[in-house]
Coordinates of C-alpha atoms and ligand atoms in Angstrom, one line a residue:
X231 CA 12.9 -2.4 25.1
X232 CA 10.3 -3.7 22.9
X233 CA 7.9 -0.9 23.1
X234 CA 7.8 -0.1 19.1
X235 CA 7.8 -3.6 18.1
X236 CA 5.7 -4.9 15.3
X237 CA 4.8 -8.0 15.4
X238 CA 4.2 -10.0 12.2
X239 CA 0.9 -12.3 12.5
X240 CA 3.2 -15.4 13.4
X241 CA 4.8 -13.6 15.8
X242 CA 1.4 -12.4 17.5
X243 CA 0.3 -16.2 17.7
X244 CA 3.4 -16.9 19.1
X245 CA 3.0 -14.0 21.8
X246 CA -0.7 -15.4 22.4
X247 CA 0.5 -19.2 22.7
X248 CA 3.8 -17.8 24.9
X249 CA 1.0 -16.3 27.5
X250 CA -1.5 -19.0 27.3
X251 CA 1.4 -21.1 28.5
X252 CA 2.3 -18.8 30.9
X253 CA -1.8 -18.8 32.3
X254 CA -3.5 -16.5 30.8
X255 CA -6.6 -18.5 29.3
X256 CA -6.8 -17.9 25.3
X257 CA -10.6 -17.3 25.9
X258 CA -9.6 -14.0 28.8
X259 CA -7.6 -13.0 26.1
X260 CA -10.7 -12.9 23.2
X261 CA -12.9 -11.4 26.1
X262 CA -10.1 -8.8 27.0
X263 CA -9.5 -8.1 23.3
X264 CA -13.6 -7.7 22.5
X265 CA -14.2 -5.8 25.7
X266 CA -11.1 -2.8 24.3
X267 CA -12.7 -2.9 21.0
X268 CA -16.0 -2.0 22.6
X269 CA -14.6 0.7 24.9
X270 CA -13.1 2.1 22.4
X271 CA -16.2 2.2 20.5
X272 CA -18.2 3.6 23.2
X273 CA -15.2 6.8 23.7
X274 CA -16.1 7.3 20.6
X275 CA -19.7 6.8 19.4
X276 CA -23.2 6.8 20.9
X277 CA -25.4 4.4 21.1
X278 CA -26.6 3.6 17.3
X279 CA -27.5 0.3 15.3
X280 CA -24.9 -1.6 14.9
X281 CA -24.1 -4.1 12.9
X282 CA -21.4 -6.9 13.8
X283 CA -20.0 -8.9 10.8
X284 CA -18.3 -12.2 12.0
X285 CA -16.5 -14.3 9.8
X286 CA -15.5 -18.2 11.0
X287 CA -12.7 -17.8 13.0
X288 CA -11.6 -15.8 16.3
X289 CA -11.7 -12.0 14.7
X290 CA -14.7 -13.2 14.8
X291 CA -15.0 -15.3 18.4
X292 CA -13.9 -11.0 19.4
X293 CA -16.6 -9.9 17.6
X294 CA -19.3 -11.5 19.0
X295 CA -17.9 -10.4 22.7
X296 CA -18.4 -6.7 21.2
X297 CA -21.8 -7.5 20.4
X298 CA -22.6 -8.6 23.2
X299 CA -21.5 -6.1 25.7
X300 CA -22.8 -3.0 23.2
X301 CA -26.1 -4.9 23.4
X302 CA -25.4 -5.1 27.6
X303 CA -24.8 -1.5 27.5
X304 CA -28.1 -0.6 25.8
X305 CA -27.1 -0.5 22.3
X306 CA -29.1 -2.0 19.4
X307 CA -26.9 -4.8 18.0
X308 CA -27.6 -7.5 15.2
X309 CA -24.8 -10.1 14.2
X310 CA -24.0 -11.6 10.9
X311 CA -22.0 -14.3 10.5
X312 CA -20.0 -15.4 7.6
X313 CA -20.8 -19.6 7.4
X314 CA -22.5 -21.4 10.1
X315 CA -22.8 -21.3 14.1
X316 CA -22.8 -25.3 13.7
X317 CA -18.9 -25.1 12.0
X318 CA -17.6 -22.3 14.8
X319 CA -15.3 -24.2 17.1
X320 CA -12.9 -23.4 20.3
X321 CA -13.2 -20.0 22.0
X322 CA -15.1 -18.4 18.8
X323 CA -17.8 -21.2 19.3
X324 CA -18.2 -19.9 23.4
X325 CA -18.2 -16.4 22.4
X326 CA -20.9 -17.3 19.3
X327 CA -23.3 -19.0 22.5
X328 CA -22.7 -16.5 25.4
X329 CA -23.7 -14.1 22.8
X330 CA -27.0 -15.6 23.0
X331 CA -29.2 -13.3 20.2
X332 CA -30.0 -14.2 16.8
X333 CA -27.4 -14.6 13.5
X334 CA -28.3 -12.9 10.2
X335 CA -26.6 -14.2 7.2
X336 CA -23.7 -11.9 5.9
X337 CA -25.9 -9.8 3.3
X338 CA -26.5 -6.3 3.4
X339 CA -25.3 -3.5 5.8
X340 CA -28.6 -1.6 5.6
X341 CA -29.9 -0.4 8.8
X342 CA -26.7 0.1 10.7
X343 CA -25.2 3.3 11.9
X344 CA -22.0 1.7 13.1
X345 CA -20.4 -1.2 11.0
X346 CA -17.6 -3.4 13.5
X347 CA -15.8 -5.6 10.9
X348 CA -14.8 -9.1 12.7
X349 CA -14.5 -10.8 9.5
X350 CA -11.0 -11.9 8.6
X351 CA -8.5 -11.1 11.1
X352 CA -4.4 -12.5 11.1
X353 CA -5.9 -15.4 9.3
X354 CA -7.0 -13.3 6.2
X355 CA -5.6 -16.6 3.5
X356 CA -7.2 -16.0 0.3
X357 CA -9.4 -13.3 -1.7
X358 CA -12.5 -11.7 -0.3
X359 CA -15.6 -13.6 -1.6
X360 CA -17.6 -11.5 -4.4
X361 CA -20.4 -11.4 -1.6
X362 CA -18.4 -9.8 1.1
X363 CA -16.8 -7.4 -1.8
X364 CA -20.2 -6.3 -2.3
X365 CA -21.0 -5.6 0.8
X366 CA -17.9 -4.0 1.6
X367 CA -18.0 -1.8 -1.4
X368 CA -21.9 -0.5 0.3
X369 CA -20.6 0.7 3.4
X370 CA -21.4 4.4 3.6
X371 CA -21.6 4.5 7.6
X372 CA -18.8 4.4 10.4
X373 CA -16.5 1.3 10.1
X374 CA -14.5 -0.4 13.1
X375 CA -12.2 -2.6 12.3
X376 CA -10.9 -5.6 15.1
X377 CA -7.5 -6.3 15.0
X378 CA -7.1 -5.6 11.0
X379 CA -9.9 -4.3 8.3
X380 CA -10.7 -7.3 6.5
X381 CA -9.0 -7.6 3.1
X382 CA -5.5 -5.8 4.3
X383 CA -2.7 -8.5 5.1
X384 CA -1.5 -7.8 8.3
X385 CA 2.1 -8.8 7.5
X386 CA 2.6 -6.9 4.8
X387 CA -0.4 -4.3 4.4
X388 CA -1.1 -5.3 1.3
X389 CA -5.4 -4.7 0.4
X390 CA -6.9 -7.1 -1.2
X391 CA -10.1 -5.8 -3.8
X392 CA -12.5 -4.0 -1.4
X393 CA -10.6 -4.3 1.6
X394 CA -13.2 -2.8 4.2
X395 CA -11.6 1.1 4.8
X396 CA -11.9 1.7 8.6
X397 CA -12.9 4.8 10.9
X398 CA -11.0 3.0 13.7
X399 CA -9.2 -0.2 13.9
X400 CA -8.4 -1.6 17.6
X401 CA -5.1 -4.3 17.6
X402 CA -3.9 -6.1 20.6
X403 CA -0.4 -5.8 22.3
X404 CA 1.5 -4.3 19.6
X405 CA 0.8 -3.3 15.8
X406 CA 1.6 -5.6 12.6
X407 CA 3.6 -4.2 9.8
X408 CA 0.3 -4.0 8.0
X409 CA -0.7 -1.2 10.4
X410 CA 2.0 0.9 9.5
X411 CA 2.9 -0.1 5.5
X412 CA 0.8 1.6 2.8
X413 CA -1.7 1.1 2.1
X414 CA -2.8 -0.7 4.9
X415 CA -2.0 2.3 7.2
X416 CA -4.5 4.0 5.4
X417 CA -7.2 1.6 5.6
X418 CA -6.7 1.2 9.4
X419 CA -8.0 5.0 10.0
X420 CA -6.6 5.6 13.5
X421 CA -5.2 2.6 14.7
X422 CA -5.6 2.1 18.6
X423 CA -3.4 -1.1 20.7
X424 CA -5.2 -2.5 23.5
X425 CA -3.6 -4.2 26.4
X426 CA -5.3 -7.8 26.9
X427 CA -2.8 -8.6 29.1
X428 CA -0.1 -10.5 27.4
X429 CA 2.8 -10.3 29.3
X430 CA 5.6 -7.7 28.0
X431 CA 8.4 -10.6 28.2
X432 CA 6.9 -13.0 25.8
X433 CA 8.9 -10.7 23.2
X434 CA 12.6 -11.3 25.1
X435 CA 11.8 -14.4 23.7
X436 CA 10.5 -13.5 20.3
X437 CA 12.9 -11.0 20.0
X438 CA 11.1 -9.1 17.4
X439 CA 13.5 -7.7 14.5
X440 CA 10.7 -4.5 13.0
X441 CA 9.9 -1.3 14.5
X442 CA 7.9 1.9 14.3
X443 CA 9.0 5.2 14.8
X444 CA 12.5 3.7 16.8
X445 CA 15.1 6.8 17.2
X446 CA 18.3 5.7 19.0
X447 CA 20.0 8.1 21.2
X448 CA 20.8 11.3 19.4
X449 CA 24.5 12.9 19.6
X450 CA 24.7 15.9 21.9
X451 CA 27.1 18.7 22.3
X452 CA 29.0 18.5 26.1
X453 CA 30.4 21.5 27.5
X454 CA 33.8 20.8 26.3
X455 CA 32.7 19.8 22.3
X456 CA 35.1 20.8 19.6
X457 CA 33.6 21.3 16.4
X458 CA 36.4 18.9 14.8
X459 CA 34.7 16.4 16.9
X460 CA 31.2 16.4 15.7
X461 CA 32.4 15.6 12.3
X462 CA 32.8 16.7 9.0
X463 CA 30.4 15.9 6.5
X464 CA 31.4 16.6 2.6
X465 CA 28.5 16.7 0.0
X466 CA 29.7 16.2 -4.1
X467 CA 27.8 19.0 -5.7
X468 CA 26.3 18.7 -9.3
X469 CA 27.3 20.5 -12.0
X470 CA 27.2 24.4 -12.7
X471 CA 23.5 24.1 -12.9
X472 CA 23.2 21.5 -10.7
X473 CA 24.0 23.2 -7.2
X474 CA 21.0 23.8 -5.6
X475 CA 20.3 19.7 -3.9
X476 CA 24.2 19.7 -2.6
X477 CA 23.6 23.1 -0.9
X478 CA 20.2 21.8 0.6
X479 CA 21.9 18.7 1.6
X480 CA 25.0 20.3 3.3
X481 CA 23.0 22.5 4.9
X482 CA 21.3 20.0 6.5
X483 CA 24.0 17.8 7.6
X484 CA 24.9 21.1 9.6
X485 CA 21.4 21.9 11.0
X486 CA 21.4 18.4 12.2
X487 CA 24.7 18.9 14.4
X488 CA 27.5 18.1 12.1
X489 CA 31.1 20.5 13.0
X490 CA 32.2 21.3 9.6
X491 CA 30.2 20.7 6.3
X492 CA 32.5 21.4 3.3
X493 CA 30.7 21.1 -0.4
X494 CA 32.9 19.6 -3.1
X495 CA 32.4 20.7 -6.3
X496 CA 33.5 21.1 -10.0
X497 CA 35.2 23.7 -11.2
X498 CA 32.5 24.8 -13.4
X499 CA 30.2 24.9 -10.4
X500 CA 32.7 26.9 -7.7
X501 CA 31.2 30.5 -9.1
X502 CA 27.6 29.1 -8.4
X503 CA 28.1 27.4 -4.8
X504 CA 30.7 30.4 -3.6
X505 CA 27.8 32.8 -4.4
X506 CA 24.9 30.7 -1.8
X507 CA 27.5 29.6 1.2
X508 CA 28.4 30.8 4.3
X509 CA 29.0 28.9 7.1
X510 CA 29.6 25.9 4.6
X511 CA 32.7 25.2 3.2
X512 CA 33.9 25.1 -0.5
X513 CA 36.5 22.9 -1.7
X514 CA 37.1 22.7 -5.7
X515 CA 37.1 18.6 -6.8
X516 CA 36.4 18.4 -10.7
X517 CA 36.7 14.8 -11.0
X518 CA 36.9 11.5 -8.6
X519 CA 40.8 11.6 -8.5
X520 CA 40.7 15.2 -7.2
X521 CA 37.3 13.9 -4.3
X522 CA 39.7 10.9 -3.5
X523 CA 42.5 13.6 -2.5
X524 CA 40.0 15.3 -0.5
X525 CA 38.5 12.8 1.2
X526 CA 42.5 11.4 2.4
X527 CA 41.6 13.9 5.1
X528 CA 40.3 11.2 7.6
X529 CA 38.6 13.6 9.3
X530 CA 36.4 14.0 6.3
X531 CA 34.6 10.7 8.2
X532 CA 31.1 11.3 6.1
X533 CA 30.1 12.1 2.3
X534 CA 27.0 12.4 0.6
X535 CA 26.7 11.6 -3.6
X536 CA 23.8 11.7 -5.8
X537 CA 21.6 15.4 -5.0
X538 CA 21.8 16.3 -8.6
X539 CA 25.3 14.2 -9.3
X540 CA 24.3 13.5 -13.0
X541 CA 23.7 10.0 -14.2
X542 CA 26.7 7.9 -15.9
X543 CA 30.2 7.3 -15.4
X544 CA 31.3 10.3 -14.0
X545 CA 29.6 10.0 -10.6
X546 CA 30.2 6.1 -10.7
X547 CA 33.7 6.9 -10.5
X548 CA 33.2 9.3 -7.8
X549 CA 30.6 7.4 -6.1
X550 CA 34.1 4.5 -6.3
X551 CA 36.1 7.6 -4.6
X552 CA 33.8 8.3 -1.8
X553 CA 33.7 4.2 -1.3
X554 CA 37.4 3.7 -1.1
X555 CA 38.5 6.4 1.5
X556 CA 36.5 4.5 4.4
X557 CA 34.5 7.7 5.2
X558 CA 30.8 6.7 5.8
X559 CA 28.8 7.2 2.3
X560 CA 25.5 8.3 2.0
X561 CA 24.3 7.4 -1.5
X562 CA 21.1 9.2 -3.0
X563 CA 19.3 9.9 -6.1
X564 CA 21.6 9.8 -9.3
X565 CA 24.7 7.7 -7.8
X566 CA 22.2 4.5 -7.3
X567 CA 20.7 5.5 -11.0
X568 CA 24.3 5.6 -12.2
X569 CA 24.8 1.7 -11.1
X570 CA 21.4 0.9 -12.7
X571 CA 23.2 -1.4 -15.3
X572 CA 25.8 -3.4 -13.0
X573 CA 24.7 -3.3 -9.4
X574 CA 26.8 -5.4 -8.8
X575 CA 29.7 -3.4 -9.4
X576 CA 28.6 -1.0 -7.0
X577 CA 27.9 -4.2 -3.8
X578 CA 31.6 -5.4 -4.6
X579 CA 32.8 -1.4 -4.2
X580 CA 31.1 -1.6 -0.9
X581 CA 32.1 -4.9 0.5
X582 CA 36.0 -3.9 0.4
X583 CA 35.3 -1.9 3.4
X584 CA 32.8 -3.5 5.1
X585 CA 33.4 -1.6 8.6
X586 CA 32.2 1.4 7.8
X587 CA 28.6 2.5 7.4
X588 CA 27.1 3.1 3.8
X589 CA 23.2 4.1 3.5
X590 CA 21.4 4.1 0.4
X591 CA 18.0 6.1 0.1
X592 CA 16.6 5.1 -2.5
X593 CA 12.9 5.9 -3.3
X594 CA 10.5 3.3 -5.2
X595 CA 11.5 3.6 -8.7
X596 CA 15.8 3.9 -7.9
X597 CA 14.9 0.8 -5.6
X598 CA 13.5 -1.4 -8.7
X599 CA 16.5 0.1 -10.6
X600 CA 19.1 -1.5 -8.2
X601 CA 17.3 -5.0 -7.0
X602 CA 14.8 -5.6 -10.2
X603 CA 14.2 -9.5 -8.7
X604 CA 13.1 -8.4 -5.0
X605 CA 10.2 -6.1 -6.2
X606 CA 8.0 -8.9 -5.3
X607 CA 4.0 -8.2 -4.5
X608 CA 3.9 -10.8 -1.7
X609 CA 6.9 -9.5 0.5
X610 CA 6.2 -6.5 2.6
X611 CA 8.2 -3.2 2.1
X612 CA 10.5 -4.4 5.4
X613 CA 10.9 -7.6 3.4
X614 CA 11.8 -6.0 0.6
X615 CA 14.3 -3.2 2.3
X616 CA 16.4 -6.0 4.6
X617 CA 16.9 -8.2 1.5
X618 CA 18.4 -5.5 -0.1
X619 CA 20.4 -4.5 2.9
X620 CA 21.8 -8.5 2.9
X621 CA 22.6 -7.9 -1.0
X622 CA 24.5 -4.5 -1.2
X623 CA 26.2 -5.0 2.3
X624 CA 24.3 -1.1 3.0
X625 CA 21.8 0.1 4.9
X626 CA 18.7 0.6 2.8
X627 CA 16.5 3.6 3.8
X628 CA 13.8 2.9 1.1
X629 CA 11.8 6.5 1.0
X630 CA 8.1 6.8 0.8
X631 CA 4.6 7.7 3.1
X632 CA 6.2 4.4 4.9
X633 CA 9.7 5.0 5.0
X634 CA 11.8 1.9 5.9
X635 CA 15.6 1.5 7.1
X636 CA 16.6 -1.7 7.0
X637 CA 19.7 -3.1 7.9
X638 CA 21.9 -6.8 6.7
X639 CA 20.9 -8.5 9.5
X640 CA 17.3 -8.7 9.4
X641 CA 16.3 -5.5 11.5
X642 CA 14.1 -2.7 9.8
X643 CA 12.3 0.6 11.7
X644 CA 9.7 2.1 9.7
X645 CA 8.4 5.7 9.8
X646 CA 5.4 6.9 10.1
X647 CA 5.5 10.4 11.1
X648 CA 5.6 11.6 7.7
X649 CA 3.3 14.3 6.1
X650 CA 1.9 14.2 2.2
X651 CA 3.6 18.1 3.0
X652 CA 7.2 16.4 2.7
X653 CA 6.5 15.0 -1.3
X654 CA 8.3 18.7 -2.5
X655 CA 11.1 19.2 -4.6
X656 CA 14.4 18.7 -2.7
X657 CA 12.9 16.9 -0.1
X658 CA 15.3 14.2 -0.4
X659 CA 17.9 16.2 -0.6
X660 CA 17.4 16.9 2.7
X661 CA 17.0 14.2 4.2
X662 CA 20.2 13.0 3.0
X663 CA 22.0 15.5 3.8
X664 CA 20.3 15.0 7.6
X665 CA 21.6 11.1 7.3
X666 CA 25.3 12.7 6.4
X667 CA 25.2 15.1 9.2
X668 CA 24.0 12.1 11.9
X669 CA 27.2 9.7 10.3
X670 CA 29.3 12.3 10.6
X671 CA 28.5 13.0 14.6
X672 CA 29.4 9.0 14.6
X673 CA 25.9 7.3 14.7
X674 CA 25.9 3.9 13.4
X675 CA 24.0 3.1 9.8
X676 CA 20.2 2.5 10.6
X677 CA 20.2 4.3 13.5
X678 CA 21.3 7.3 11.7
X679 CA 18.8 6.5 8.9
X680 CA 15.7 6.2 11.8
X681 CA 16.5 9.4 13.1
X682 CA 17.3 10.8 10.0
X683 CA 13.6 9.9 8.9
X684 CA 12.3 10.7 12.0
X685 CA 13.7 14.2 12.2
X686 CA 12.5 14.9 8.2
X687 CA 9.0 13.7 9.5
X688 CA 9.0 15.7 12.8
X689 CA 10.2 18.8 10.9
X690 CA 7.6 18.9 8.2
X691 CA 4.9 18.2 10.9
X692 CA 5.9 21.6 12.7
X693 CA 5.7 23.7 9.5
X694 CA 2.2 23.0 10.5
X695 CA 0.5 24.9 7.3
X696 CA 0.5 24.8 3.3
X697 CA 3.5 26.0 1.3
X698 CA 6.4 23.7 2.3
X699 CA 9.1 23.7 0.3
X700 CA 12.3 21.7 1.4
X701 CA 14.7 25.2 2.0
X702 CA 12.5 25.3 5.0
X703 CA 12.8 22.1 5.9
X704 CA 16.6 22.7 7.8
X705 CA 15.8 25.4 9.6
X706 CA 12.9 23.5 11.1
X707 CA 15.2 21.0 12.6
X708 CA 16.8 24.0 14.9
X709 CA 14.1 24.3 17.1
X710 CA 16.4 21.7 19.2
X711 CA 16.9 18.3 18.8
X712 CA 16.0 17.0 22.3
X713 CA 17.4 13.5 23.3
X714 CA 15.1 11.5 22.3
X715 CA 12.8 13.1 19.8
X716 CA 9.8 10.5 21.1
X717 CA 9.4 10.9 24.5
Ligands
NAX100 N1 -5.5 -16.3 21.3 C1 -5.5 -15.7 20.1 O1 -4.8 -16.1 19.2 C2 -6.2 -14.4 20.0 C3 -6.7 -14.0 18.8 N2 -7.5 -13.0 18.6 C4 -8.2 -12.8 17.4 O2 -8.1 -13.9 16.5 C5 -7.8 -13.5 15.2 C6 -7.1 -14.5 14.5 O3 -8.0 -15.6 14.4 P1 -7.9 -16.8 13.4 O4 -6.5 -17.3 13.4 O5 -9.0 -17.7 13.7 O6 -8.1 -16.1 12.0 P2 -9.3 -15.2 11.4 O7 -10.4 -15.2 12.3 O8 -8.7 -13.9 11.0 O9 -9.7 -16.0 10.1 C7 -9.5 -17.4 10.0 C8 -10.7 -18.1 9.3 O10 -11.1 -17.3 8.1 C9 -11.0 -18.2 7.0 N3 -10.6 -17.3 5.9 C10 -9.5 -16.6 5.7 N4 -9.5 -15.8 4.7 C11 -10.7 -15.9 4.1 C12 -11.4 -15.3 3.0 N5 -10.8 -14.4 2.3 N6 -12.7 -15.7 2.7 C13 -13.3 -16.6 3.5 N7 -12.7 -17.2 4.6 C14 -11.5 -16.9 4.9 C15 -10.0 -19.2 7.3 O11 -10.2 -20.4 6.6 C16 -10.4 -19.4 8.8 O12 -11.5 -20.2 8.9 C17 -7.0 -12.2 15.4 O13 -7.0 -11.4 14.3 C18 -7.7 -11.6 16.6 O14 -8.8 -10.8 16.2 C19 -7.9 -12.3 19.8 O15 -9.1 -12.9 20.2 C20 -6.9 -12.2 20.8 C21 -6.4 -13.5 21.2
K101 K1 -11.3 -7.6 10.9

């Protein structure tokens, strides 16, 4: 159940203290965790001088386990170590002696081929030093990184100043937000989890509340589906030259297995959106009183606002429309800029109807707009996302390389499948219309926003070349959308 958990640093010394109590010895688990990092140097580099940096505490104690069995192996390993050998203590302190060669102060890097950085692991508390930013900043050679690089924060991903930038990094049991959360991700290089044999139930009681990559169960057509029953998803088109985001959304939401998309537009726009649909329908709604008669039609059970919407009171007023008919409400781009000056008007439109699902996907920038006091250094992007959820009563799908959804009561999945390919015009459109198309078929909020994530991501990915622009992006997603997109 747990098996794309991420595991904030105080939940992985909980998971470590939760085996230790069930037997396994904390000292198995820093040999087991040095003997995985060495592996998986060895599957990936000869033999070559290496050079272990240890700092004080147990990324350390792991560190001088790697040394030691590349040095067993045959390979030409020197140690530094960050302090003194007198001040080591516990299982760090064993490791330090069964290591048994000499210690080199933490100086230069010159000399090595390979770099394994056992500085600062979960315990990273303040800035790097000026001396290890130095020698961070000389590194020109291969660097592998033991549970973290130093310098990135593994709760949050945050890097501090010259943050060591990592060929490989090898974690234990299951990744930290910081593996997954820019930058961090990108500091990890490929990031590789090593079994060291903490038990898999130590997390029924941990229950952790982030994910990567998580897709619930995707709806499927059965043999006797009516297309009134897969939904019918209604996107509010812009105005007369504004059409282009609606179209990409609804086309989209029908890619992605919604019955019936209609597209409600203006009248000025009805010439433009006529001329591009086909299988999508059209239905004439100038203004919110005439998209609160549409959406009476309970089966109208999902609407997108915002591709292109316009900002000001206009959309506000529809995005109040869309709210009050109980359909699910995906809200994008220009109907979160439009509540930029009272948000709260917008939480209190939401909270009337609290049973049904609203998602808001906003990107960086519309996100600041909306919840100005939570854009906050020290909290993570998940951090960020659920308090926002908790504040607007929505779902928050908060878009970037490391997408997060995030749901009121604590829970967030973030993506990482996405390629640079997907930062395109309209790209958003899409992937809203994807998260209509999934709420209309009747998938709850964050589940619809992880696998509306997840299938933008996956589609990109198979375009597999230069040139993507976000009208391909739909058609992509009809190369069958299997059960579960992960396995
Ligand atoms: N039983 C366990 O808890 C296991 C832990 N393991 C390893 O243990 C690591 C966590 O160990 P620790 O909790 O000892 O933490 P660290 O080894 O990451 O760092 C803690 C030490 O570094 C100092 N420090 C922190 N930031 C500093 C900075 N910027 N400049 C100078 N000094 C700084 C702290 O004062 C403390 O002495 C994990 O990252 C992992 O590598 C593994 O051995 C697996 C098992
Ligand atoms: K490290």
């Amino acid at each position: 159940m747990y098996s794309h958990a991420l595991l904030t640093p105080e939940q992985m010394y909980r998971a470590d203290a939760l085996a230790v109590a069930a037997g396994v010895s904390s000292l198995t688990l820093m040999e087991r965790a040095g003997r995985a990092v060495a592996e998986e140097i060895l599957r990936r580099f000869g033999a070559r001088p290496t050079l272990v940096l240890c700092g004080p505490g147990n990324n350390g104690g792991d560190g001088y386990v790697v040394a030691r069995l590349l040095r067993d192996w045959g390979w030409p390993v020197r140690v530094a170590l960050l302090g003194e050998t007198a001040r080591l203590k516990g299982d760090a302190a064993i490791m330090a002696k069964r290591w048994g060669g000499p210690f080199e102060s933490v100086t230069s890097v010159d000399g090595a081929g390979l770099i394994v950085d056992a500085l600062f692991g979960a315990g990273l508390s303040k800035p790097l030093s000026d001396q290890i930013v130095k020698l961070s900043s000389a590194v020109k050679v291969p660097v592998v990184a033991i549970d973290v690089p130093s310098g990135i924060d593994g709760a949050t991903g945050a890097a501090r100043p010259a943050a060591f930038r990592a060929d490989l990094t090898v974690t234990f049991f299951r990744k930290k937000p910081g593996h997954v959360l820019m930058p961090g991700r990108e500091y990890c290089g490929e990031t590789v989890v090593a079994d060291i044999g903490i038990p898999d139930r130590v997390l029924d009681e941990i229950k952790p509340p982030l994910m990567e990559n998580f897709v619930p169960e995707l709806p499927q057509a059965g043999p006797n589906q009516h297309k009134y029953r897969r939904g019918h998803a209604v996107v509010v088109s812009g105005a007369a030259h504004q059409t282009g985001a609606a179209r990409l959304a609804a086309r989209s939401a029908l890619r992605v297995g919604a019955g019936l998309v209609t597209v409600a537009s203006p009248k000025a726009a009805m010439a433009a959106n006529e001329a591009h649909l086909t299988a999508i329908m059209l239905a004439e709604a100038d203004d919110a009183l005439a998209l609160g008669r549409l959406l009476a039609d309970r089966r109208k059970n999902a609407v997108c606002i915002g591709p292109a919407a316009g900002v000001g009171a206009e959309t506000r007023a529809k995005v109040r429309a869309a709210l009050a008919s109980g359909a699910a409400v995906v809200l994008d781009a220009d109907a979160l800029t439009s509540f930029a000056l009272a948000p709260d008007e917008l939480f209190e439109a939401i909270a009337e109807t609290p049973e049904r699902a609203v998602v808001m996907t906003p990107h960086e920038g519309e996100f600041a707009r909306l919840f100005k006091d939570l854009v906050k250094e020290s909290d993570s992007k998940c951090e960020r996302a659920i308090a926002a959820a908790k504040r607007s009563g929505a779902v928050i799908l908060l878009k970037g390389p490391d997408s997060v959804a995030a749901n009121g009561e604590g829970g967030a999945i973030v993506n990482t499948n996405a390629p640079p390919s997907l930062a395109t015009a309209g790209s958003g459109d899409v992937l809203a219309g994807l998260l209509t198309g999934l709420l209309a078929q009747g998938m709850e909020g964050v589940g619809a926003a992880a696998a509306a994530m997840w299938l933008h991501g996956a589609a990109a990915g198979k375009f597999g070349r230069a040139g993507l622009t976000a009208e391909d992006l739909p058609d992509l997603i009809s190369c069958g959308i299997p059960q579960n997109p992960l396995l």
